Coordinates of C-alpha atoms in Angstrom, one line a residue:
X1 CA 72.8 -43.8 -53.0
X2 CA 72.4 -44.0 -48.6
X3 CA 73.6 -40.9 -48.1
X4 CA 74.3 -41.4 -44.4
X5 CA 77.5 -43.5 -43.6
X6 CA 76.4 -44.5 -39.9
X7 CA 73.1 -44.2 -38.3
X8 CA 72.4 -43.7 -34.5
X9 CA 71.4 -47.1 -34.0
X10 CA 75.0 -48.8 -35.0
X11 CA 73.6 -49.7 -38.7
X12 CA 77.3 -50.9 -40.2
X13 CA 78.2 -51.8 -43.7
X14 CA 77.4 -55.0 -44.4
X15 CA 79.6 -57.5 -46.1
X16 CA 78.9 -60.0 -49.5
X17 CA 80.6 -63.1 -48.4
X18 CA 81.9 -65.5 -51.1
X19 CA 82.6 -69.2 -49.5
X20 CA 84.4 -71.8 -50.7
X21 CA 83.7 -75.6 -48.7
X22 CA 87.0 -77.6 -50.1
X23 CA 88.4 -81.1 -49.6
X24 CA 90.5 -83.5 -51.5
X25 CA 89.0 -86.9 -52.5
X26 CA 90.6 -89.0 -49.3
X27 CA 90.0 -89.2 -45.3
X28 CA 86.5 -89.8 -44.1
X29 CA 83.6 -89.2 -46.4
X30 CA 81.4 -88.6 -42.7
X31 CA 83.8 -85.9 -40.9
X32 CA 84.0 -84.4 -44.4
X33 CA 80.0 -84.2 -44.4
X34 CA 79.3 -83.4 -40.8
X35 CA 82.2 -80.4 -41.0
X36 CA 80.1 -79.4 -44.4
X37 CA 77.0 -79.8 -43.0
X38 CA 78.3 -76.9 -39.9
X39 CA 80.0 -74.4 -42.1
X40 CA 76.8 -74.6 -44.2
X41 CA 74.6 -74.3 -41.0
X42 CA 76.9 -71.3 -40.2
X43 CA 76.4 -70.0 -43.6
X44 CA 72.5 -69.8 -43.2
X45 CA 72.6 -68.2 -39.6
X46 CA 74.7 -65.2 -40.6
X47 CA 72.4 -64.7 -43.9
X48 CA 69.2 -65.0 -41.8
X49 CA 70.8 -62.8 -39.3
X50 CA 71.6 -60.0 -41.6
X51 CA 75.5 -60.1 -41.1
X52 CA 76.2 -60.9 -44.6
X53 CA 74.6 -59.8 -47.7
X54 CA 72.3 -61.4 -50.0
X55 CA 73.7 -62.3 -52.8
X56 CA 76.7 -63.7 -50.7
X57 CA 77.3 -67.5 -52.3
X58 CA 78.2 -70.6 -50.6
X59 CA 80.0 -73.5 -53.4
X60 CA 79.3 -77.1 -53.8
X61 CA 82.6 -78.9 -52.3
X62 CA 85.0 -78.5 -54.7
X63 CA 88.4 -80.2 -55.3
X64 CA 90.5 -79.2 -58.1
X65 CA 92.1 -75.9 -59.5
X66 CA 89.7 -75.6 -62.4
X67 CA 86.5 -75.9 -60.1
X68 CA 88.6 -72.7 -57.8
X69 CA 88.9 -70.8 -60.7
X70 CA 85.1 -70.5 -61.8
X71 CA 84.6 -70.0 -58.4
X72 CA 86.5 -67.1 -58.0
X73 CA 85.4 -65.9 -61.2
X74 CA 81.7 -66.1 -59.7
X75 CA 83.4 -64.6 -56.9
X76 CA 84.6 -61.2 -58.9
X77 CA 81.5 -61.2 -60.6
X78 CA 79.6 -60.7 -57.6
X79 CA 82.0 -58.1 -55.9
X80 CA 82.2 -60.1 -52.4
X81 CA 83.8 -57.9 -49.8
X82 CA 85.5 -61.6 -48.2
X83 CA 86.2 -64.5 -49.5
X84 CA 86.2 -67.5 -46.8
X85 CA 87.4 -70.9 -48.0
X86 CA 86.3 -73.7 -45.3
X87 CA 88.8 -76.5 -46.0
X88 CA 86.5 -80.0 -44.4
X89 CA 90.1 -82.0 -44.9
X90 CA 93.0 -81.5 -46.5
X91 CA 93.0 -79.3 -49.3
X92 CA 94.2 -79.4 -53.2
X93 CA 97.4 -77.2 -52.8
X94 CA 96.5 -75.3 -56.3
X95 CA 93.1 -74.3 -54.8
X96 CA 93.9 -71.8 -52.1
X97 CA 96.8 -70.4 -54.8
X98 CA 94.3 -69.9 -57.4
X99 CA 92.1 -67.8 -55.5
X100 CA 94.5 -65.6 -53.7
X101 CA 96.3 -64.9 -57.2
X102 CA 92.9 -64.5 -59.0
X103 CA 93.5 -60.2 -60.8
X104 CA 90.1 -59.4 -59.9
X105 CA 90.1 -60.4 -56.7
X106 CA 93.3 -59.3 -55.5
X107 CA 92.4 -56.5 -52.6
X108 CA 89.6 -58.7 -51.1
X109 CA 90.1 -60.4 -47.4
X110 CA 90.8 -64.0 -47.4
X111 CA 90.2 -66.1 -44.2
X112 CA 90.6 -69.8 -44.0
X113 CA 88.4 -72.2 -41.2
X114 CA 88.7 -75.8 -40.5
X115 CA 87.4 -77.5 -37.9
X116 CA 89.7 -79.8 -35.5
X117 CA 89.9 -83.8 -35.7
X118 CA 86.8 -85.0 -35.1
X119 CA 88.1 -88.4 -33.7
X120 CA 90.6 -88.5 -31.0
X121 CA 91.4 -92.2 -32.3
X122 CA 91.1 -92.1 -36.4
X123 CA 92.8 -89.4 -38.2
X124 CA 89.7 -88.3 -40.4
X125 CA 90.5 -84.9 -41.7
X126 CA 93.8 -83.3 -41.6
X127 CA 91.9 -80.1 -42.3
X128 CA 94.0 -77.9 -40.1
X129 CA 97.0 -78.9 -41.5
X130 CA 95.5 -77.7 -45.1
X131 CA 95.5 -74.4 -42.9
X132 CA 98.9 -74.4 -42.2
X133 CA 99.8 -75.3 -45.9
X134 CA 97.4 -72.8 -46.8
X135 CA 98.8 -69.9 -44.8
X136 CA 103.1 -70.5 -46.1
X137 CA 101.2 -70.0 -49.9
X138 CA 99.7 -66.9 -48.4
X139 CA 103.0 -65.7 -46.6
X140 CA 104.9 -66.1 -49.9
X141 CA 103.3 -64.4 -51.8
X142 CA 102.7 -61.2 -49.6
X143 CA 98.8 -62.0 -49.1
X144 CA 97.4 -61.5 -46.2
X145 CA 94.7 -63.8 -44.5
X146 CA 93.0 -64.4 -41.1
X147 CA 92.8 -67.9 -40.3
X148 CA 90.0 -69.2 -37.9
X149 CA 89.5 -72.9 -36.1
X150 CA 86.3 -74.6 -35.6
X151 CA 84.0 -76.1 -34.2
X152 CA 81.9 -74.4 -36.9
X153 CA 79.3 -75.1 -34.2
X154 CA 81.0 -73.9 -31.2
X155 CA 80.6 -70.3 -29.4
X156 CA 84.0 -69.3 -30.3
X157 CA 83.9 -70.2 -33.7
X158 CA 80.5 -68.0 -34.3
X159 CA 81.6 -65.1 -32.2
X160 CA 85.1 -65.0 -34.1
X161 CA 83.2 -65.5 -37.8
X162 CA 81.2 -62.6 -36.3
X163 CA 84.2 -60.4 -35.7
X164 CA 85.6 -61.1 -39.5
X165 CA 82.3 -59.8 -41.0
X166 CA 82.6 -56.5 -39.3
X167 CA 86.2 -56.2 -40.4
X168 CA 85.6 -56.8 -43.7
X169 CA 82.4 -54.5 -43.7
X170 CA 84.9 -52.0 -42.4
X171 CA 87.5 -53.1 -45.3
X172 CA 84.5 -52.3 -47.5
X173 CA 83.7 -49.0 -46.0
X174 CA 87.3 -47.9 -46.2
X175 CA 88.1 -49.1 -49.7
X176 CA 84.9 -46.5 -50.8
X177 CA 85.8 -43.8 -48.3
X178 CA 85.6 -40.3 -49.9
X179 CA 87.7 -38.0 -47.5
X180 CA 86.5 -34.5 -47.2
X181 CA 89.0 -31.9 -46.2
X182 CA 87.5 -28.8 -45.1
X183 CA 91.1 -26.6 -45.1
X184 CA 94.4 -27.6 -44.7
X185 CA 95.5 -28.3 -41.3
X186 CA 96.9 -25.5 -39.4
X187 CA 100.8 -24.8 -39.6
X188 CA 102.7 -27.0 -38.1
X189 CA 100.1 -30.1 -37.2
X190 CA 102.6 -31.7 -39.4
X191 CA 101.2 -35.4 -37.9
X192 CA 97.3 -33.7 -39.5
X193 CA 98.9 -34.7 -43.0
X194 CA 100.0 -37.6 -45.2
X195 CA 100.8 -38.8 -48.8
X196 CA 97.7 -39.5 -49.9
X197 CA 99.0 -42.3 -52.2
X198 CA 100.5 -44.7 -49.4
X199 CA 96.5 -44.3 -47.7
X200 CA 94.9 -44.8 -50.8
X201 CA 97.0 -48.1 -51.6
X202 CA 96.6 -50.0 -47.9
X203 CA 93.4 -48.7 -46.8
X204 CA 91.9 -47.3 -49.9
X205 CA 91.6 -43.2 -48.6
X206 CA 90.9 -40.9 -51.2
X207 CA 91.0 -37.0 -50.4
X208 CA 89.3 -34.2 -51.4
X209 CA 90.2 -30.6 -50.2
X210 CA 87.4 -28.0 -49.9
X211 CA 88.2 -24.5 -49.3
X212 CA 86.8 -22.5 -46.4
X213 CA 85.1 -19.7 -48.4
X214 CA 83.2 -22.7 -50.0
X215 CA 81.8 -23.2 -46.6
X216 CA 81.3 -19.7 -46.1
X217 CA 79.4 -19.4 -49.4
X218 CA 77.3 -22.6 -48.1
X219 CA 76.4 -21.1 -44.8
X220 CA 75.0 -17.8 -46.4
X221 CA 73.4 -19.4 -49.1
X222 CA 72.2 -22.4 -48.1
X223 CA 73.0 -24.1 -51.1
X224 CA 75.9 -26.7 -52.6
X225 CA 76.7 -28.3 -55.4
X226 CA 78.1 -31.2 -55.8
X227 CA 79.0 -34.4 -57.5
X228 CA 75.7 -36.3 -56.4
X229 CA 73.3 -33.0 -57.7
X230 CA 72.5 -30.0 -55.3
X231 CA 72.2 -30.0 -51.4
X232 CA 70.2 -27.3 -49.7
X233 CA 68.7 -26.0 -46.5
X234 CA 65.8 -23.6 -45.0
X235 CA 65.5 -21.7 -41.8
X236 CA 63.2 -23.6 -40.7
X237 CA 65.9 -26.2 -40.8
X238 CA 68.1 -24.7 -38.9
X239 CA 65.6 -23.2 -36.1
X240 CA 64.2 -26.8 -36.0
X241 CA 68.0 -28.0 -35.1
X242 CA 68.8 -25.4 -32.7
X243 CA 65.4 -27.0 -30.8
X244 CA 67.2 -30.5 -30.8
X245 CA 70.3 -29.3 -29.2
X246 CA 68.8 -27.6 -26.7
X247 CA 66.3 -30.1 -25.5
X248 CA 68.3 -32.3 -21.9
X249 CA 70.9 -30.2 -22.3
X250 CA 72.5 -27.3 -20.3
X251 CA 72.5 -24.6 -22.9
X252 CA 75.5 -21.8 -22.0
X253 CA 75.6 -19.5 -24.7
X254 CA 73.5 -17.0 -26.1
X255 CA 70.2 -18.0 -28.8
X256 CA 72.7 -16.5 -31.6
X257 CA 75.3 -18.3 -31.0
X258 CA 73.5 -21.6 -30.9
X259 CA 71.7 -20.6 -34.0
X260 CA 74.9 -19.8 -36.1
X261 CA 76.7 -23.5 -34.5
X262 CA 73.5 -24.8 -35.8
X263 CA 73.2 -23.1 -39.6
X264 CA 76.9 -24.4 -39.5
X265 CA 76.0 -27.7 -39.4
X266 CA 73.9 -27.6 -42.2
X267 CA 75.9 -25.6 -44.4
X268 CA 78.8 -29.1 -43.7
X269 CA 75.9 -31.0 -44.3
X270 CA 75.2 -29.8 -47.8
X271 CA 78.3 -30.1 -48.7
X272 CA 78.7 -33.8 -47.5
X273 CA 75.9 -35.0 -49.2
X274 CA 75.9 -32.9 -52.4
X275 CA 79.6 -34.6 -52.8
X276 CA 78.6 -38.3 -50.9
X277 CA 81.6 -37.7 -48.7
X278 CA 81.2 -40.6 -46.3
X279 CA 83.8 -39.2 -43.7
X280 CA 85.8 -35.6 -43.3
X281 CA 88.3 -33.7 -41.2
X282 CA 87.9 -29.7 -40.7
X283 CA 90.2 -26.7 -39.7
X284 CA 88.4 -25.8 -37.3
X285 CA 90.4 -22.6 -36.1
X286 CA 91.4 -19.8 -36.8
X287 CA 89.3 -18.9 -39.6
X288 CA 86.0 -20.3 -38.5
X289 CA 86.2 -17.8 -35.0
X290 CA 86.6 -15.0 -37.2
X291 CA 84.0 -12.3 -37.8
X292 CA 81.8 -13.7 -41.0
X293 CA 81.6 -16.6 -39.0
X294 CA 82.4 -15.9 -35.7
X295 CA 81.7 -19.8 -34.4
X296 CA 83.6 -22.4 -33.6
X297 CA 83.1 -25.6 -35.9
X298 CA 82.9 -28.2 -33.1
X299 CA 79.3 -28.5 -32.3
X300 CA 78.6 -28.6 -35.8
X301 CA 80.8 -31.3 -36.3
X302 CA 79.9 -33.1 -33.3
X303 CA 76.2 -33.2 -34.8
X304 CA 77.4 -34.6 -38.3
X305 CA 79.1 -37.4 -35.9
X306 CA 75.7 -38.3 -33.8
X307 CA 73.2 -38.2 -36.5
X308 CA 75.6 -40.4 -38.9
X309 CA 76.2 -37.5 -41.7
X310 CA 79.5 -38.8 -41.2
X311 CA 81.8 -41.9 -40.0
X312 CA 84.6 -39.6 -38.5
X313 CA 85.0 -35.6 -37.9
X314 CA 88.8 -34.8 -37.6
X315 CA 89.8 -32.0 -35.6
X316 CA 92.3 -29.4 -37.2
X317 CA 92.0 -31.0 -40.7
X318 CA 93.8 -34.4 -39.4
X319 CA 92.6 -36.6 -42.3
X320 CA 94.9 -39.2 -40.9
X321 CA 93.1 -39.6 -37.9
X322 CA 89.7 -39.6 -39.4
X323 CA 91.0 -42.8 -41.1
X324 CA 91.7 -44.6 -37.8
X325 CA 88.2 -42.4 -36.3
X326 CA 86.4 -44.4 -38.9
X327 CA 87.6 -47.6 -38.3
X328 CA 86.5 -46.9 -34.5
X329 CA 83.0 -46.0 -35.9
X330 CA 82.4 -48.6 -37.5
X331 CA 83.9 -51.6 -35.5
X332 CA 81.9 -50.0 -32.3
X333 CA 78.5 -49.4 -33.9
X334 CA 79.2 -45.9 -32.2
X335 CA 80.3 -42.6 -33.0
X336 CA 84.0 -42.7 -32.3
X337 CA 85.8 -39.4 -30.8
X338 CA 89.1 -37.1 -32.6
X339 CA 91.0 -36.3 -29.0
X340 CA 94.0 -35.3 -27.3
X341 CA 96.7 -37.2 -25.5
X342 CA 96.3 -34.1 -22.4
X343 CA 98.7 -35.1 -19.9
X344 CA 101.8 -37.3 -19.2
X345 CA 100.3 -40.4 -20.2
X346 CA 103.4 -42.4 -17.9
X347 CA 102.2 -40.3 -14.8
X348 CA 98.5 -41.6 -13.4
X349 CA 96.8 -44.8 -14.8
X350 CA 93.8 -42.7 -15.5
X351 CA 94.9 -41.7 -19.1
X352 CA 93.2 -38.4 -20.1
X353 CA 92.0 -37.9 -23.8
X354 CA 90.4 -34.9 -24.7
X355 CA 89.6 -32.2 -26.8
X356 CA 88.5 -28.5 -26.9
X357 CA 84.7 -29.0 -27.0
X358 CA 84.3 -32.2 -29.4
X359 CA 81.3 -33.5 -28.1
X360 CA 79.6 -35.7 -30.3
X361 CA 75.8 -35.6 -30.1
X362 CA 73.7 -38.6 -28.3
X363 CA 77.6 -40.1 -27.1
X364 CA 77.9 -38.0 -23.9
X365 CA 77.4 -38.6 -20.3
X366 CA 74.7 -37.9 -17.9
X367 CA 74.6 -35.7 -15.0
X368 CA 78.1 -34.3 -12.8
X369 CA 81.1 -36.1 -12.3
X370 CA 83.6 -34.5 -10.3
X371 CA 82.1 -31.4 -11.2
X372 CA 82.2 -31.0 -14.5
X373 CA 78.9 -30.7 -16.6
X374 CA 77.8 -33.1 -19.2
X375 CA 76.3 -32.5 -22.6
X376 CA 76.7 -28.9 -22.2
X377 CA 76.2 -26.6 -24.8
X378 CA 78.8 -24.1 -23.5
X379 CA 81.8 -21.4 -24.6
X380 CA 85.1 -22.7 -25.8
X381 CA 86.8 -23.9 -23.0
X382 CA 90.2 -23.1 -24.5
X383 CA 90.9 -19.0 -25.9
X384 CA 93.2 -19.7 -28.9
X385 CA 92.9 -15.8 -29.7
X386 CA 93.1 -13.4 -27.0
X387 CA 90.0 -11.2 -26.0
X388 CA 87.9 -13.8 -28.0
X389 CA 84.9 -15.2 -27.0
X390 CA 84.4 -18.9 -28.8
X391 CA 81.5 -21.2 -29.3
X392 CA 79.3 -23.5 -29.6
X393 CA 81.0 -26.1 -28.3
X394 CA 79.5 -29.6 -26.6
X395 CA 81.4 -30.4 -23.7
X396 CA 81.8 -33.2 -20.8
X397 CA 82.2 -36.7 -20.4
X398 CA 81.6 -39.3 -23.2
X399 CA 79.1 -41.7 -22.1
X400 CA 81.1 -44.4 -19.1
X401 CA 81.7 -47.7 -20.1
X402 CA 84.5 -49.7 -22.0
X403 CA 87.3 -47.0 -24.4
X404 CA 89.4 -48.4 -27.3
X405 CA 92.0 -45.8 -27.7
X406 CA 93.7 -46.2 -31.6
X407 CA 96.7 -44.0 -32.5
X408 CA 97.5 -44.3 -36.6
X409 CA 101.0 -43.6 -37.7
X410 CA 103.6 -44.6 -40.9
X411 CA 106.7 -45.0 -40.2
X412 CA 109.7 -43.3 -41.9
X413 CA 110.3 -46.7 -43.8
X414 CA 106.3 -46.3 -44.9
X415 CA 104.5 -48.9 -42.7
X416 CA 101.5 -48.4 -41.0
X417 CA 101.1 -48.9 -37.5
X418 CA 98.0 -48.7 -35.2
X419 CA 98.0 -48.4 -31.6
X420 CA 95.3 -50.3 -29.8
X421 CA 94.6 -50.1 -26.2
X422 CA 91.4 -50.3 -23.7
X423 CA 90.8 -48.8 -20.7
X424 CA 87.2 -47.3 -18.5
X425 CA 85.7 -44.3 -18.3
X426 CA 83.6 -43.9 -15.0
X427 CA 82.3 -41.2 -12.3
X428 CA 85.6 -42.4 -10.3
X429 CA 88.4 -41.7 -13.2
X430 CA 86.7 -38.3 -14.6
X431 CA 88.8 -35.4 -13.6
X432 CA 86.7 -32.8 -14.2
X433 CA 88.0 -30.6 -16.7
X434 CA 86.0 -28.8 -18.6
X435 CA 86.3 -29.8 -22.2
X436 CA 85.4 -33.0 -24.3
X437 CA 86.5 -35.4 -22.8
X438 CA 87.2 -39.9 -21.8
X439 CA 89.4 -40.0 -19.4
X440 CA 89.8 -44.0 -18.6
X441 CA 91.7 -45.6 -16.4
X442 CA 95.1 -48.1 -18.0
X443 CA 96.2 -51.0 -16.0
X444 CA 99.9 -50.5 -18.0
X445 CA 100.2 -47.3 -18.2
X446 CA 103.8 -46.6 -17.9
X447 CA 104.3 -49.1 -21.1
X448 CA 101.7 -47.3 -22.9
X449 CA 103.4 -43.8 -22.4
X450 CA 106.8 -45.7 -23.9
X451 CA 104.9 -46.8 -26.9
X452 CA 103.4 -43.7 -27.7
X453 CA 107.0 -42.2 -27.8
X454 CA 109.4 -44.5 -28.9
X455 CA 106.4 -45.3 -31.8
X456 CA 106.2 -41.7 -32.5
X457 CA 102.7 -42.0 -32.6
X458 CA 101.0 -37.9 -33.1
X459 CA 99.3 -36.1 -30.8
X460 CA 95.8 -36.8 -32.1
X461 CA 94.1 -40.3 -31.4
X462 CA 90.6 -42.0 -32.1
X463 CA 88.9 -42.9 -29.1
X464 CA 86.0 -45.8 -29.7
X465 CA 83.1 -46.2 -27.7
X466 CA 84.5 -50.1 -26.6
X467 CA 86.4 -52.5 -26.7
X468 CA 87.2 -53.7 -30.2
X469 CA 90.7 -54.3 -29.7
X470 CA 90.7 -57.8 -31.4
X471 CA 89.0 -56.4 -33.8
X472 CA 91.3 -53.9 -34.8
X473 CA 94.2 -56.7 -34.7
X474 CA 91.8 -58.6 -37.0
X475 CA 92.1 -55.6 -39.3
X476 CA 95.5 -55.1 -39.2
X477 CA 96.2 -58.7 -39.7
X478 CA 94.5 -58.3 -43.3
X479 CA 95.3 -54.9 -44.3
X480 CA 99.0 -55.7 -43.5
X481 CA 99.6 -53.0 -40.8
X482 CA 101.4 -53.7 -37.4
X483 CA 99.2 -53.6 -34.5
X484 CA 100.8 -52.6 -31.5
X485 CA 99.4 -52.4 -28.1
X486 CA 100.7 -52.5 -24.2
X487 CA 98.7 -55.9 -23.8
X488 CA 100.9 -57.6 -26.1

């Protein structure tokens, strides 16, 4: 088993395709072959490319319900993450129905791609119109699908088949995502819980709690146990660590300190892969600042992030938002940040997101803006106990460029809602306070501040590092949860 989720370099997971090139017996035996002969093409570049699997199938043309039905049970057999069925003229009506209501592949993306009329004088195909027909079976019986137009040759076409692989690799990720839950979320962060059961059904969440004197045990011992066998760490370890953190960065707190942030990390570590926890969430105060500790948890959970121990590392045990943090991950390529809405959103188009000192490792900025360090390894900016000195915390600017802001909510009738919107960070819209921080500048600002509060979206949000917001929609789209955004 990999037991890192993410890599630095934007490894994602990467999806087993299962595609399905259907027609029925009339219209043009040539458009039928030329739009075969592109979605085959297409087929080849994405395998050759590494985008899809091997082992992903393509089918012969097929016409009738029997032929759908060994192909989806070759389908199941093979465990495809995505089924894609590229209708080259108008389709059987039983086919598309036959797949979608196949038991064994009942949780797997569908998409649907045709290609326009070829002629502008002979009607040849009719393929898009098998979409349509394709997409009322789909509506009635509750399945969602993504639907795509050709050219299969065309630009679009490639870059939008590209966007579907990475939703349904992050579909796949989500559907094995182990949850750890280092402590409950602190009292009232009632937003930093859920019923695990409504996550576990749309996304596929599951959630494991550990306790904190686990950890404790961890960091003194250097050893865990787990499901996947025994974890374990040296000194040497950790001393080799503390040399990475310190190395380009402004280093503010004492060698102890920096040590103890550092044998932290490890003692997370062990846990994480002694379990195969692919993402967690961690209550980070008050217990970790006191004395058998005496650190704070967000360095150590800002390294998990940047060394890909981890797809997402929720602050104050918000296992909800690690969900959304994930799909941020792994739709960038990036590390995505757990932050704060900071200030009133409605007031400035530069939208502050922040968070006590969640730097994540090899995602921060460079140099000063307005004054306020980067990459620093400093003391917690923010005393949550008074006469308390905290630390290690990384604090600064996330790395300018492109933001995707995602907010993840249920609402009280039990649908899930994401909130999607793009904005960037640069020298100019940095403000200068001294925490983690992205502060990006939002053209709509005012609406965005509405639907945050007439949404009741929480005070915790992911914040990606670009701008997948089509992506997200493309998610949405197939996991069934409404995608709202001030763009729209």
């Amino acid at each position: 088993m990999n037991k890192s989720t993410l890599q630095p370099s934007g490894r994602r997971p990467v999806p087993k395709i299962g595609l399905v090139v259907h027609s029925i017996g009339a219209f043009n035996p040539r458009a039928k072959d030329a739009a075969e002969k592109a979605i085959r093409r297409h087929f080849d570049r994405v395998l050759a490319s590494g985008e899809i699997a091997p082992g992903s199938i393509i089918t012969k043309r097929i016409f009738d319900p029997h032929e759908a039905l060994t192909a989806a049970d070759r389908f199941a057999g093979a465990r495809v993450d995505l089924v894609v069925i590229a209708n080259v003229a108008f389709p059987n009506g039983q086919m598309f129905l036959t797949l979608a209501a196949h038991p064994h592949l009942a949780r797997v993306p569908l998409a649907v791609v045709a290609e326009p009329e070829p002629s502008a004088k002979e009607w040849e195909t009719n393929a898009w119109c098998g979409v349509i027909m394709n997409n009322h079976v789909a509506r009635q019986i509750g399945r969602p699908i993504v639907t795509l137009p050709g050219p299969f040759d065309s630009d679009a076409f490639r870059a939008a088949f590209s966007r579907l692989l990475r939703v349904a690799g992050t579909i796949r990720f989500l559907r094995r995502d182990l949850v750890c839950r280092f402590g409950d979320a602190p009292s009232g962060f009632h937003s930093a819980t859920g019923d695990q059961m409504a996550f576990a059904k749309v996304f596929g969440t599951r959630v494991e709690t550990v306790d904190l004197t686990a950890v404790m045990d961890v960091y003194r011992t250097g050893k865990a146990k787990g499901y996947l066998g025994e974890e374990s760490f040296t000194d040497a370890d950790v001393r080799k660590t503390v040399r990475e953190l310190a190395k380009g960065r402004e280093v503010q707190v004492d060698a102890a300190m920096l040590e103890r942030g550092a044998r932290l990390y490890h003692a997370y570590r062990a846990i994480i892969r002694a379990n195969g926890y692919t993402s967690a969430a961690f209550r980070c105060w008050p217990e970790m600042n006191e004395p058998f500790i005496g650190i704070s948890a967000c360095l150590a959970m800002g390294l998990l992030m940047g060394k890909g121990d981890v797809a997402a590392a929720g602050c104050e045990s918000d296992w909800p938002t690690a969900v959304v943090q994930s799909i941020g991950t792994l739709l960038a390529g990036k590390p995505a940040a757990c932050l704060d809405w900071v200030n009133y959103t409605g007031g400035s188009d530069i939208i502050q997101l922040g968070h006590c000192g969640m730097g994540i490792c090899g995602s921060m900025g460079s140099g000063k803006a307005r004054g306020a360090v980067c990459d620093a390894v400093a003391l917690h900016p923010v005393i949550r106990q008074a006469g308390g000195t905290m630390g290690p915390v990384l604090i600064g600017q996330f790395a300018f460029g492109p933001k995707t802001g995602l907010c993840l909510t249920r609402d009280p009738d039990g649908r899930f809602k994401i909130l999607a919107f793009t904005g960037e960070s640069t020298p100019a819209t940095a403000r200068g306070t001294t925490y983690s921080a992205a502060d990006i500048r939002v053209a709509d600002h005012v609406k965005l501040d509405r639907l945050v509060l007439e949404g009741g979206f929480p005070h915790h949000l992911a914040v990606a590092m670009g701008d997948i917001r089509e992506d997200v929609r493309m998610l949405c789209a197939l996991l069934g949860v409404a995608y709202v955004s001030p763009d729209d």
